[in-house]
Short mmCIF file of C-alpha atoms and ligand atoms in Angstrom, two decimals:
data_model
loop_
_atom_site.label_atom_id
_atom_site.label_comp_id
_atom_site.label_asym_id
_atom_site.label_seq_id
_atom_site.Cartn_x
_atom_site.Cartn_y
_atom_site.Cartn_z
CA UNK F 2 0.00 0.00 0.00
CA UNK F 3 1.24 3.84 -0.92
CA UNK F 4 0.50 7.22 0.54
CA UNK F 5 0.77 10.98 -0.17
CA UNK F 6 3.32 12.65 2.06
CA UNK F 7 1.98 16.21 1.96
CA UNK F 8 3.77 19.35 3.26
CA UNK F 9 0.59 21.96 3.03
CA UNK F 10 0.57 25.55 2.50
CA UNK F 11 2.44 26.32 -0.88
CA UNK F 12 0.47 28.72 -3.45
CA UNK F 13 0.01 26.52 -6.65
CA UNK F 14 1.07 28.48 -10.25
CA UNK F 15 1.53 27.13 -14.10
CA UNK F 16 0.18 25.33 -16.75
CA UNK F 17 -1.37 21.51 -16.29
CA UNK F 18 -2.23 19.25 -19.43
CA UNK F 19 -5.49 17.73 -19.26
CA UNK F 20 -5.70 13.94 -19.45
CA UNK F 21 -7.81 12.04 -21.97
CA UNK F 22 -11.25 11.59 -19.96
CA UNK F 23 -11.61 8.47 -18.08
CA UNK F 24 -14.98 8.07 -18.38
CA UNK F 25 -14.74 8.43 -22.36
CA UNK F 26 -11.53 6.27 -22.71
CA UNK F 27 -13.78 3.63 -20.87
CA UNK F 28 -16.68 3.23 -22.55
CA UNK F 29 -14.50 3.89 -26.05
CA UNK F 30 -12.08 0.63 -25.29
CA UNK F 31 -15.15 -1.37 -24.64
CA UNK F 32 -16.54 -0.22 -27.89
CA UNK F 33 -13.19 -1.46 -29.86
CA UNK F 34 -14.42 -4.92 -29.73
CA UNK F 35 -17.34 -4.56 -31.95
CA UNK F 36 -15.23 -4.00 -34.99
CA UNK F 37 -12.92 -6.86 -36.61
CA UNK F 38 -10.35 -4.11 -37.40
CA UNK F 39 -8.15 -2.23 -35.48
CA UNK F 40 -8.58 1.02 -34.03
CA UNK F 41 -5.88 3.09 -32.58
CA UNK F 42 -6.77 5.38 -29.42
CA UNK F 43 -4.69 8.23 -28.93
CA UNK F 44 -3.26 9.57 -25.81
CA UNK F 45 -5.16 7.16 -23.17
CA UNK F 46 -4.56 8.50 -19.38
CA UNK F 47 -1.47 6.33 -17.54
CA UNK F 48 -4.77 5.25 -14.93
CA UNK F 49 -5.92 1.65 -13.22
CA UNK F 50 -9.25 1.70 -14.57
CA UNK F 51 -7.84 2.13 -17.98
CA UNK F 52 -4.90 -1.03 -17.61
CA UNK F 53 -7.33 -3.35 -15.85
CA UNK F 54 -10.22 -2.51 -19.22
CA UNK F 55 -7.03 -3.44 -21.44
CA UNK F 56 -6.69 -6.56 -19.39
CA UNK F 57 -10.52 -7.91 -20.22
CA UNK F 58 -10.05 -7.14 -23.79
CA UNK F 59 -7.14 -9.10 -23.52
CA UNK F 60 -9.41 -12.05 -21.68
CA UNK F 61 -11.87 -11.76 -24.39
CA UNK F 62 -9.33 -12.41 -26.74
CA UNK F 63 -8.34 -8.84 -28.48
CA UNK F 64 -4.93 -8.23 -29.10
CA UNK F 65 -3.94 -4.88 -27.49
CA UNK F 66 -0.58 -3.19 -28.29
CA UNK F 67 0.65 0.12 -26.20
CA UNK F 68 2.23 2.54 -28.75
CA UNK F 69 3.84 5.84 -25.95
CA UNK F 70 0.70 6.73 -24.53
CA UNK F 71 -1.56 5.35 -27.52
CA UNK F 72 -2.96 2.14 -27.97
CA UNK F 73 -3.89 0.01 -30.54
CA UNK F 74 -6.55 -2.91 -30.10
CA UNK F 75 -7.24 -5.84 -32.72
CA UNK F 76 -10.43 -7.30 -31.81
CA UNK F 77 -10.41 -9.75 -35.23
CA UNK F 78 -9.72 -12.54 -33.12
CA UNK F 79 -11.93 -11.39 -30.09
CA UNK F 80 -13.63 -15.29 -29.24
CA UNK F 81 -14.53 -15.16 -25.50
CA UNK F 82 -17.84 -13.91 -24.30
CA UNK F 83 -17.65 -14.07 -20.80
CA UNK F 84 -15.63 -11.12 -18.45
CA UNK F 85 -13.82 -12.92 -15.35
CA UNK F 86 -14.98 -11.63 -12.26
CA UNK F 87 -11.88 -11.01 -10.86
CA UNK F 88 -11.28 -8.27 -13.02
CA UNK F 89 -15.35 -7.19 -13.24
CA UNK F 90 -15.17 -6.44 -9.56
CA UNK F 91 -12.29 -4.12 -9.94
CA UNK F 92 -14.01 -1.17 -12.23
CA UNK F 93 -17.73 -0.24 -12.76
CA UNK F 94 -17.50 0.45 -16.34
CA UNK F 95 -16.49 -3.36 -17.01
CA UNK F 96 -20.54 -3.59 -16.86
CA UNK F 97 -20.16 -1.43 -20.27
CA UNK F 98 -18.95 -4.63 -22.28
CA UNK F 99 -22.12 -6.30 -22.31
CA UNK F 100 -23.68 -4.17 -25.30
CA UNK F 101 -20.60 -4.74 -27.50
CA UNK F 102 -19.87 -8.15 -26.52
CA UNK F 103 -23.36 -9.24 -26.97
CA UNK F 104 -23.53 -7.20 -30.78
CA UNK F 105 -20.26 -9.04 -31.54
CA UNK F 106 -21.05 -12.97 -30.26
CA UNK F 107 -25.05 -12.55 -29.43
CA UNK F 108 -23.72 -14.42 -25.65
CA UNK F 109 -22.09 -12.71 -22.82
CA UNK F 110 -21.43 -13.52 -19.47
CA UNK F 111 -20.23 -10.67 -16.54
CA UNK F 112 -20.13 -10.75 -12.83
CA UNK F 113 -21.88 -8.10 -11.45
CA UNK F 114 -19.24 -4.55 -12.31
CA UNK F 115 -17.38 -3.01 -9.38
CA UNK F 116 -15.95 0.48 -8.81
CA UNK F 117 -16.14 3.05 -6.25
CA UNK F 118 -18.56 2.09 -3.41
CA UNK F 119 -20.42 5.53 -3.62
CA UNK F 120 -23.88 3.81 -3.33
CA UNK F 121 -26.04 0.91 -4.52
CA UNK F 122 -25.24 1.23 -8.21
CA UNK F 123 -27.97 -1.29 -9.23
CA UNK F 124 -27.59 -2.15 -13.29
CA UNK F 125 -31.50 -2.67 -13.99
CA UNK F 126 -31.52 0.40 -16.46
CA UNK F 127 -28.66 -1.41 -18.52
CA UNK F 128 -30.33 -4.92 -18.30
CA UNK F 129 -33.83 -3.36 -19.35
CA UNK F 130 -32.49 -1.41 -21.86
CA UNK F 131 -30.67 -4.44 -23.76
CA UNK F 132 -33.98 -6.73 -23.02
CA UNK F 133 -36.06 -4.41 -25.04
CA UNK F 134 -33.23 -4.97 -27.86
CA UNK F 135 -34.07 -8.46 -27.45
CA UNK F 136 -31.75 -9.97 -24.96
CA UNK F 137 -32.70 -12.68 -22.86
CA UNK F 138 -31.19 -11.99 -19.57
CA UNK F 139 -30.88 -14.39 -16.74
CA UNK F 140 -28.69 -13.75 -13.54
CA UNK F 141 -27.24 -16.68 -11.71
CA UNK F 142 -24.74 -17.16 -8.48
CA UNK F 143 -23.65 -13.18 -9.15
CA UNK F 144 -23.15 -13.68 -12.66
CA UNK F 145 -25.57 -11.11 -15.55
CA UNK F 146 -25.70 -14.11 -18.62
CA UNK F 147 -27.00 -12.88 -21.85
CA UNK F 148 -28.19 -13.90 -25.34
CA UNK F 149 -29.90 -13.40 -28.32
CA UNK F 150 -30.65 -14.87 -31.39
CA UNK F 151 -30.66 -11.07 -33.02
CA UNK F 152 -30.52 -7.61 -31.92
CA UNK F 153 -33.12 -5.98 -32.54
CA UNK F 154 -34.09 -1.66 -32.77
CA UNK F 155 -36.90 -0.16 -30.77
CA UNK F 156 -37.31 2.81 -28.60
CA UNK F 157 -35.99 2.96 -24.95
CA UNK F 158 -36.81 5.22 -22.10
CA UNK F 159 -34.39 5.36 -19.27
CA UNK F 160 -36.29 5.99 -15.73
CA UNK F 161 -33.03 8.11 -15.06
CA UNK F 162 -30.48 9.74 -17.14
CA UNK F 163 -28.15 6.79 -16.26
CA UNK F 164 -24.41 7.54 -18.08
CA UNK F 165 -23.28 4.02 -18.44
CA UNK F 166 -26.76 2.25 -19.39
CA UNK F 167 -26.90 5.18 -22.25
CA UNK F 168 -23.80 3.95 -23.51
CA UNK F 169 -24.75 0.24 -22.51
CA UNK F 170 -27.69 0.44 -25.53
CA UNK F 171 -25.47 2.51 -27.73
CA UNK F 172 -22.89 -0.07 -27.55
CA UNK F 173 -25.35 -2.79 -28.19
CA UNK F 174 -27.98 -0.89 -31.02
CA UNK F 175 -24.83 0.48 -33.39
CA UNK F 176 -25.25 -3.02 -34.68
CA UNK F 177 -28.83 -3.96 -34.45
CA UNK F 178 -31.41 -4.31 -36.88
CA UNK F 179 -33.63 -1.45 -37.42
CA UNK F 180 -33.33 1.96 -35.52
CA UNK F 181 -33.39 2.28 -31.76
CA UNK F 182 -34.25 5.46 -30.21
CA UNK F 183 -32.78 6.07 -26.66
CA UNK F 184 -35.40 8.53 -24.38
CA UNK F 185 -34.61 10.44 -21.61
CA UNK F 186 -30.72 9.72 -22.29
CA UNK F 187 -28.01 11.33 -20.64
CA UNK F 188 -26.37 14.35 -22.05
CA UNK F 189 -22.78 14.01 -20.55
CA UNK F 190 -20.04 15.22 -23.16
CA UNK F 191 -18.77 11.65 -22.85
CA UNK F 192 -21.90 10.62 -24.66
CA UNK F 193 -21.54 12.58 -27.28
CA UNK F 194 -17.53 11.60 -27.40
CA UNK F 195 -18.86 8.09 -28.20
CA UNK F 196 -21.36 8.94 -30.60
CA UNK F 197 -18.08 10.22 -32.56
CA UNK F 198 -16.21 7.49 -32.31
CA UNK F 199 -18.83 4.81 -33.53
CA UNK F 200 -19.50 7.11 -35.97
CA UNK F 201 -15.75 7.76 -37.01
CA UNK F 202 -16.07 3.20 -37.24
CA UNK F 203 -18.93 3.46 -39.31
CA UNK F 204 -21.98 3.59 -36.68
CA UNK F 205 -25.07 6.05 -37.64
CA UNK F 206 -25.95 7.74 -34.38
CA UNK F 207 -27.28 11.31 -33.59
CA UNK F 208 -28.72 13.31 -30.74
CA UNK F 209 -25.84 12.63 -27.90
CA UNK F 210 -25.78 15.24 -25.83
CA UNK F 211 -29.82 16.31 -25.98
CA UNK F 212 -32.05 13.74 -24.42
CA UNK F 213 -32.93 11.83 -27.56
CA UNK F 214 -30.30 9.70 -28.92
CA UNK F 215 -31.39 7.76 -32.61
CA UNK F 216 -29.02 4.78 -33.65
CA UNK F 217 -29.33 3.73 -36.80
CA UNK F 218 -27.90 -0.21 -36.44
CA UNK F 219 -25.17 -0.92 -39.26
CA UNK F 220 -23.79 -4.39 -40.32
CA UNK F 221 -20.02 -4.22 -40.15
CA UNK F 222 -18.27 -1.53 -38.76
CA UNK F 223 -14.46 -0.45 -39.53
CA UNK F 224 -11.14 1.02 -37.93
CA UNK F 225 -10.08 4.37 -36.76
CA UNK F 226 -7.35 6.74 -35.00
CA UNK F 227 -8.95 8.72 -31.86
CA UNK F 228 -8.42 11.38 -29.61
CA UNK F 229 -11.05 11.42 -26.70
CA UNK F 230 -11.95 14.82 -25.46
CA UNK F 231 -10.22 15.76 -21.79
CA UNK F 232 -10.88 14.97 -18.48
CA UNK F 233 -13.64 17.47 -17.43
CA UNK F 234 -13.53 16.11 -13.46
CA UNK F 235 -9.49 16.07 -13.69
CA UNK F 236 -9.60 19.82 -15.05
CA UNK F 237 -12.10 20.77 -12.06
CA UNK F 238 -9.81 19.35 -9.43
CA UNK F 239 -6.88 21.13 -10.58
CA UNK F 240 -9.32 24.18 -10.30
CA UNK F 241 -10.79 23.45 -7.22
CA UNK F 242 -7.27 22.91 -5.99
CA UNK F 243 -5.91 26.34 -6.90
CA UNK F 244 -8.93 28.05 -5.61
CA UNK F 245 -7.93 26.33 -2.26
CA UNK F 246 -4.40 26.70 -2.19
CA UNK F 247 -4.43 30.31 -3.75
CA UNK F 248 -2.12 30.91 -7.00
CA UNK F 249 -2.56 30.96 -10.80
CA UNK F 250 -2.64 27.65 -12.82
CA UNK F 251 -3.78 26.79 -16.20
CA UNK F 252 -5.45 23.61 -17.39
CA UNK F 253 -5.09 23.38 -20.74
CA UNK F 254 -7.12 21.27 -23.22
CA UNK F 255 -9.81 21.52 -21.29
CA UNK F 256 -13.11 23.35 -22.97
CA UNK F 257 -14.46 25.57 -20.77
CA UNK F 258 -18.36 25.00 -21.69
CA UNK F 259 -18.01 20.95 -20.25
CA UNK F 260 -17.25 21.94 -16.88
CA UNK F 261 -19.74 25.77 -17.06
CA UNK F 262 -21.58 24.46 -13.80
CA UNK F 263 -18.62 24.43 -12.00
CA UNK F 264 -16.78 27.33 -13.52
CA UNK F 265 -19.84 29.46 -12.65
CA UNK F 266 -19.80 28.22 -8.43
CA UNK F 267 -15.52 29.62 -8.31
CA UNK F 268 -16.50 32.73 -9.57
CA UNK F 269 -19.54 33.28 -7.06
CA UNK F 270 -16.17 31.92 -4.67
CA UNK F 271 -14.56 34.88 -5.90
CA UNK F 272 -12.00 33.15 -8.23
CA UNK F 273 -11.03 34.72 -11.24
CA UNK F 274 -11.43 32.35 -14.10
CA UNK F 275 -10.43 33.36 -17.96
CA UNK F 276 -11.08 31.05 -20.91
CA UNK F 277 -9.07 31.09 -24.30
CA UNK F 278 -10.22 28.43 -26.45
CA UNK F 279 -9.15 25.23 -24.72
CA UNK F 280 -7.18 26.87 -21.96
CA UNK F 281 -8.84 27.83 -18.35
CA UNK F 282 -6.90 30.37 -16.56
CA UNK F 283 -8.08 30.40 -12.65
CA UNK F 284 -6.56 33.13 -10.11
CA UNK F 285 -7.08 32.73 -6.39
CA UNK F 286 -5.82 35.39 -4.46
CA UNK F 287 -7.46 36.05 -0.77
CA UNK F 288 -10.00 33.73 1.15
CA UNK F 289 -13.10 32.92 -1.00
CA UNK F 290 -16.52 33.17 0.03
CA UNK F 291 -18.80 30.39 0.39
CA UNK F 292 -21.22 29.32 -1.98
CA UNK F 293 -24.86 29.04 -0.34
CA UNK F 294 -26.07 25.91 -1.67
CA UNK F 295 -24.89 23.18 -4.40
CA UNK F 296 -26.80 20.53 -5.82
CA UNK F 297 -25.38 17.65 -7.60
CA UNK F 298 -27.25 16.37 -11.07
CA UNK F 299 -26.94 15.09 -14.37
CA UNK F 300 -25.19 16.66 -17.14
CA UNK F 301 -25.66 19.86 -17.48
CA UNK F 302 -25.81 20.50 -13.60
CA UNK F 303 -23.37 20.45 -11.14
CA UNK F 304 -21.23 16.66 -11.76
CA UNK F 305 -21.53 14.32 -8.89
CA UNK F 306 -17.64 13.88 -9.48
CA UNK F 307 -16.63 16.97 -8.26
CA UNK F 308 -19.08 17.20 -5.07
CA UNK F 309 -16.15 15.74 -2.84
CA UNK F 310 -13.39 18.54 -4.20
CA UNK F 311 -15.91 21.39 -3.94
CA UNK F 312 -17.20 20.44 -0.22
CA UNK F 313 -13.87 20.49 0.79
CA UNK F 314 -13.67 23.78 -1.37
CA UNK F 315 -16.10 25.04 0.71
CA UNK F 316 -14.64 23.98 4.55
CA UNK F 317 -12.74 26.60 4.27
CA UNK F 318 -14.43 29.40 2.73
CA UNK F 319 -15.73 32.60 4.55
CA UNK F 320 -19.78 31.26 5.52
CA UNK F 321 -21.52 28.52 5.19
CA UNK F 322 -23.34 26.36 2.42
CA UNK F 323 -25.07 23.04 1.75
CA UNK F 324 -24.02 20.59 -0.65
CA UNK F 325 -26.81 18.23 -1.46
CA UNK F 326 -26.08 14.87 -3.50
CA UNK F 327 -28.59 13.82 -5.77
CA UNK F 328 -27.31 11.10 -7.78
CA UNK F 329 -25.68 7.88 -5.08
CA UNK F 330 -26.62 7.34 -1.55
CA UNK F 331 -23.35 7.10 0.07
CA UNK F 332 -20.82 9.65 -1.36
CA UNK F 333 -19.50 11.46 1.97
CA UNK F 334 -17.56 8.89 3.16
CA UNK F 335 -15.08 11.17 2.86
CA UNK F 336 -16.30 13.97 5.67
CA UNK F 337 -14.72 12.04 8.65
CA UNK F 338 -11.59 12.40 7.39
CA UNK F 339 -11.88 15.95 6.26
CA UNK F 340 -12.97 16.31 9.81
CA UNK F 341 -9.47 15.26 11.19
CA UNK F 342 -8.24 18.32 9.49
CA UNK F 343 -10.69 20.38 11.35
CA UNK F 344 -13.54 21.16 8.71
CA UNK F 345 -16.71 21.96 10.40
CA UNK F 346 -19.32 19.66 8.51
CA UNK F 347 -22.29 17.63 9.37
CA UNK F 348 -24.10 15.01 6.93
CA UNK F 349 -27.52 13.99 7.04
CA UNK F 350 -29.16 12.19 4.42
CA UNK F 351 -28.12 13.29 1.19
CA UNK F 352 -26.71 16.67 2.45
CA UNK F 353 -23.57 18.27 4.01
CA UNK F 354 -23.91 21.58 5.88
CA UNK F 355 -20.71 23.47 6.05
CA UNK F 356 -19.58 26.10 8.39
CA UNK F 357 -16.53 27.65 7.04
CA UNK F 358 -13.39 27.47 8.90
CA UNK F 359 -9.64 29.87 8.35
CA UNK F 360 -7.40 27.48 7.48
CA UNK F 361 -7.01 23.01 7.21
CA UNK F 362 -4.48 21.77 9.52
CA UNK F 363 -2.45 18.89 8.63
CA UNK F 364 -3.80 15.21 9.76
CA UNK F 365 -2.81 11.60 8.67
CA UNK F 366 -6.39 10.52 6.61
CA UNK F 367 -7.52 7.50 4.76
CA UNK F 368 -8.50 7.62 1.30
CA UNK F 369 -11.63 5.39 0.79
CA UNK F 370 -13.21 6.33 -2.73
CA UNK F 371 -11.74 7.78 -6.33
CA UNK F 372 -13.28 11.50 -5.93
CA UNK F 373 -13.30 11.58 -2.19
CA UNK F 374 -9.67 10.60 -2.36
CA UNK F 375 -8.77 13.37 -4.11
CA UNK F 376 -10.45 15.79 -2.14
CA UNK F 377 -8.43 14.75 0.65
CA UNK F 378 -5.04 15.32 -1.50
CA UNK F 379 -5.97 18.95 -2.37
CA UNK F 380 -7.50 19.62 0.93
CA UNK F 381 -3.95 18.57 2.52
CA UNK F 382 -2.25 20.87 0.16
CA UNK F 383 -4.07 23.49 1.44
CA UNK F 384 -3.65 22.85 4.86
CA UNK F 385 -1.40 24.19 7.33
CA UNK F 386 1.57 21.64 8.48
CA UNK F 387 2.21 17.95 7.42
CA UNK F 388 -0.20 15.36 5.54
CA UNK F 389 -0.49 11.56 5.00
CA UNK F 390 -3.31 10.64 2.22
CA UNK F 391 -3.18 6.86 3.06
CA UNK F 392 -4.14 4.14 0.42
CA UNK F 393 -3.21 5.71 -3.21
CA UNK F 394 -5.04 2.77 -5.10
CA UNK F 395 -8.61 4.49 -5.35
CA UNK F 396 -6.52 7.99 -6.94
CA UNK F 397 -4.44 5.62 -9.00
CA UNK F 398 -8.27 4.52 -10.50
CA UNK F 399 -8.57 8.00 -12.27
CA UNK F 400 -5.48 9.97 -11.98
CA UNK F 401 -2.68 9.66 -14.00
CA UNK F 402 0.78 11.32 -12.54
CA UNK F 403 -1.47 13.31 -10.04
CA UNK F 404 1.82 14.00 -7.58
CA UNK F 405 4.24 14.92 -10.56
CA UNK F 406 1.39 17.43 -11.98
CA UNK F 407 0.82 19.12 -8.58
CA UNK F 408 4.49 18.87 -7.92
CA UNK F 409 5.09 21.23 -11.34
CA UNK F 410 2.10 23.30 -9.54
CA UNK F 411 5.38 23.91 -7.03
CA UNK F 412 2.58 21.53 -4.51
CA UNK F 413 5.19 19.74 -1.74
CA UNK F 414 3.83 16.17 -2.40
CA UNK F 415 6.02 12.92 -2.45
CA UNK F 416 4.67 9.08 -2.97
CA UNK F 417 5.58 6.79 -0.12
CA UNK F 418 5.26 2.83 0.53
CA UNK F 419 3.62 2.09 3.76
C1 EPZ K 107 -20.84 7.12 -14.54
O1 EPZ K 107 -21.18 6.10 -13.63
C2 EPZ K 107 -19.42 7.53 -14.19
N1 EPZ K 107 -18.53 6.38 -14.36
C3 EPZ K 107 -19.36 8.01 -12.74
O2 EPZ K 107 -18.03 8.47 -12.51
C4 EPZ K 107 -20.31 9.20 -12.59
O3 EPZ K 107 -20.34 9.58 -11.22
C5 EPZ K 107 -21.73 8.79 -13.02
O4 EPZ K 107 -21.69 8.27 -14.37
C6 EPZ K 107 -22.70 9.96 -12.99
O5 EPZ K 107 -22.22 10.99 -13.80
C7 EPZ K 107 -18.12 6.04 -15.60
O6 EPZ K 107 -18.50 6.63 -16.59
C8 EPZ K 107 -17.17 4.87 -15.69
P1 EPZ K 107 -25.12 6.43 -13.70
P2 EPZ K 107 -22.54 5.24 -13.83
O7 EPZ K 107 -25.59 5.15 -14.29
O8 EPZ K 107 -22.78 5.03 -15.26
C9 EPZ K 107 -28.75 5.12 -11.02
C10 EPZ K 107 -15.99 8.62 -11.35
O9 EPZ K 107 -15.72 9.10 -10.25
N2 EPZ K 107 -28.79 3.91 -11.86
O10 EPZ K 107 -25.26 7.68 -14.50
O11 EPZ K 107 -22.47 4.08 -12.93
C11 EPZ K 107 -27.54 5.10 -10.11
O12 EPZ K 107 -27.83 4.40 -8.93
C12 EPZ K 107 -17.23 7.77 -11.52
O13 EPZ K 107 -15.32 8.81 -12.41
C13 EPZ K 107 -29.86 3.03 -11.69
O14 EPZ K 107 -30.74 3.24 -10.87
O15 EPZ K 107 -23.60 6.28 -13.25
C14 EPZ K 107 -27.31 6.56 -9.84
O16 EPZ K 107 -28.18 6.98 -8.81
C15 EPZ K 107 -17.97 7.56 -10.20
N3 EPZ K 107 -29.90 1.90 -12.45
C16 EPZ K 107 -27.75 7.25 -11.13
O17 EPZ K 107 -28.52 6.26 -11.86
C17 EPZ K 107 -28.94 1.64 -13.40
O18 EPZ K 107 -29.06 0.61 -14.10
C18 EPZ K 107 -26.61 7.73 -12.01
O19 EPZ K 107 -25.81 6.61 -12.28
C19 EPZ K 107 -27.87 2.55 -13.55
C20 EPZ K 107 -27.82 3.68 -12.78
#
């Protein structure tokens, strides 16, 4: 096991590159085995969720070759239907290989996905959502097994705006028969990042990003070069970060209008934020004032992602606020440890109340989920004395080089073994 050694208090200035998004490269790699030819994805984040989705391809029999920080998968011998648990357990979106699996061998078999435990994270939306394509889904001894003689197009309507069960029936109707239309969808720009990509492999899909998504199933689909768009909930930690430490940093490849919900709460902070094309300038200068109330929601709202960085955010602003989450039942597990550094902050139900407090002071704290994890990390940079951030592997999920990019920040932040 690892930890953060953190020396608090240092002013954070410069530029930071944006990683790839995690939660497009995901759902993009799963898509690779629907084609027999190979696709190349560009610039994929150096992240655990990423390695261990290259690892079931590899089970399912794709041939995966890194190229620097690309990567180029060969699914034309792709033979194996069924994801091993081992590795099902270890990251949510291996739940996102069902559609293409099942479009590619009509059979799959998954253990029930893992990932942060930030609630119940129940997959009924994806299950319902590929039985109205015609799968016949049966679940046995924690195992989702699928199959269908052919995949059929009709129209879908999601109870909630789920993220992963859109891309679930995208994944699965690119290759049906017929059209399927996909109601009440969700709108994240990671959607819409994997509409392009089918379409740039010869899918026919249109709408991500409104609520309506139309998929127009082909019969063979081809092979591509990508770039996934940036990491919208990396770029708004940075952010969050520099609003809490004070400075002037830059994320760059970031645009500006994916992460607007959040953008707009640091100025009503009092942060000075500048955009140029795909470069956000933030400038943090004296103590920020509180924000009164944020609620997390679906794209476009405030994301869920960044509730953890911007309650911590708001610990040590000048009043108080609520922060409300909307979307999973159990995502403050972080607030007892953000209490050992002093933050004033009481949960109950699906809300924090915040009274605001000068300064952090150093404390040795346990890292328990991906988002929450980081919130700790910048919440010990910002904190007065010295920091331990114990149990790296949640970070290690979803950020790639986190401690060199804060260290070129001029953050005091060194990786230990325990
Ligand atoms: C994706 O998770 C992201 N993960 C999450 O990011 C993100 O928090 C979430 O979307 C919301 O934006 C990936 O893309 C890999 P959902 P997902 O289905 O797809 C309920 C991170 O930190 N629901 O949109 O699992 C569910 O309980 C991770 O990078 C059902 O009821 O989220 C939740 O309340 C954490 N039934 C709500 O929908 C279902 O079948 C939103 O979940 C599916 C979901």
């Amino acid at each position: 096991m690892e930890k953060y050694i953190i020396n608090g208090g240092n002013r954070l200035y410069g530029g930071v590159n944006i990683q790839t998004a995690k939660n497009s490269v995901l759902p993009i790699l799963a898509a690779s085995v629907l084609t027999d030819k190979k696709v190349r994805i560009l610039n994929i984040p150096q992240i655990t969720d990423v390695k261990n989705m290259v690892k079931i391809l590899g089970c399912l029999g794709c041939k995966t070759a890194y190229n620097g920080n690309d990567i180029v998968i060969d699914s034309s011998s792709a033979s194996c239907c069924e994801i091993p648990g081992t590795l099902a357990h270890e990251l949510r979106s291996s739940i996102f290989l069902l559609g293409p699996v099942i479009a590619r061998f009509r059979r799959a078999k998954i253990a029930y996905p893992g990932g942060c435990d930030i609630g119940l994270r129940p997959v009924d939306l994806h299950l319902n959502g590929l039985k109205r394509l015609g799968v016949k889904i049966t679940e046995q001894n924690g195992y989702i097994l699928c199959s269908c003689e052919k995949l059929a197009g009709n129209e879908i309507m999601l109870d909630c705006p789920s993220v992963g069960a859109t891309e679930n029936i995208m994944l699965a109707a690119v290759k049906a028969q017929g059209t399927t239309v996909i109601k009440n969808a969700a709108r994240e720009p990671e959607i819409e990042d994997l509409q392009k990509f089918l379409n740039c492999i010869g899918g026919r899909i249109s709408g991500a990003g409104s609520g309506t998504i139309t998929v127009e199933g082909v019969k063979d689909l081809g092979g591509c070069n990508y770039l996934p768009i940036a990491d919208r909930i990396e770029a708004g930690t940075f952010l969050i970060a520099a609003a809490m430490c004070g400075g002037e940093i830059e994320a760059k490849g970031i645009y500006a209008e994916n992460i607007s919900s959040l953008l707009h709460k640091l100025r009503e902070n009092g942060c000075k934020i500048s955009v140029k094309n795909d470069k956000i300038n933030i400038c943090s200068k004296s103590r920020l004032t509180s924000v009164k109330s944020i609620e997390t929601q679906p794209y476009p709202g405030f994301p869920t992602d960044l509730q953890a960085q911007m309650t911590a955010l708001c610990c040590i602003c000048n009043g108080n606020s609520i922060i409300t989450e909307n979307l999973f039942e159990t995502r403050f597990k972080y607030v007892p440890e953000l209490r050992k550094m002093g933050a004033d902050i009481t949960v109950a139900g699906r809300s924090a109340f915040v009274r605001g407090i000068e300064k952090f002071k150093g404390a040795s704290v346990v890292s328990c989920d991906l988002r929450g994890g980081a919130a700790l990390v910048i919440s010990a940079l910002a904190a007065e004395g010295k920091s331990e951030v114990i149990d790296l592997s949640h970070i290690d999920r979803g950020y790639g080089q986190f401690e060199y990019k804060l260290r070129s920040l001029g953050a005091d932040i060194t990786r230990a073994a325990i």
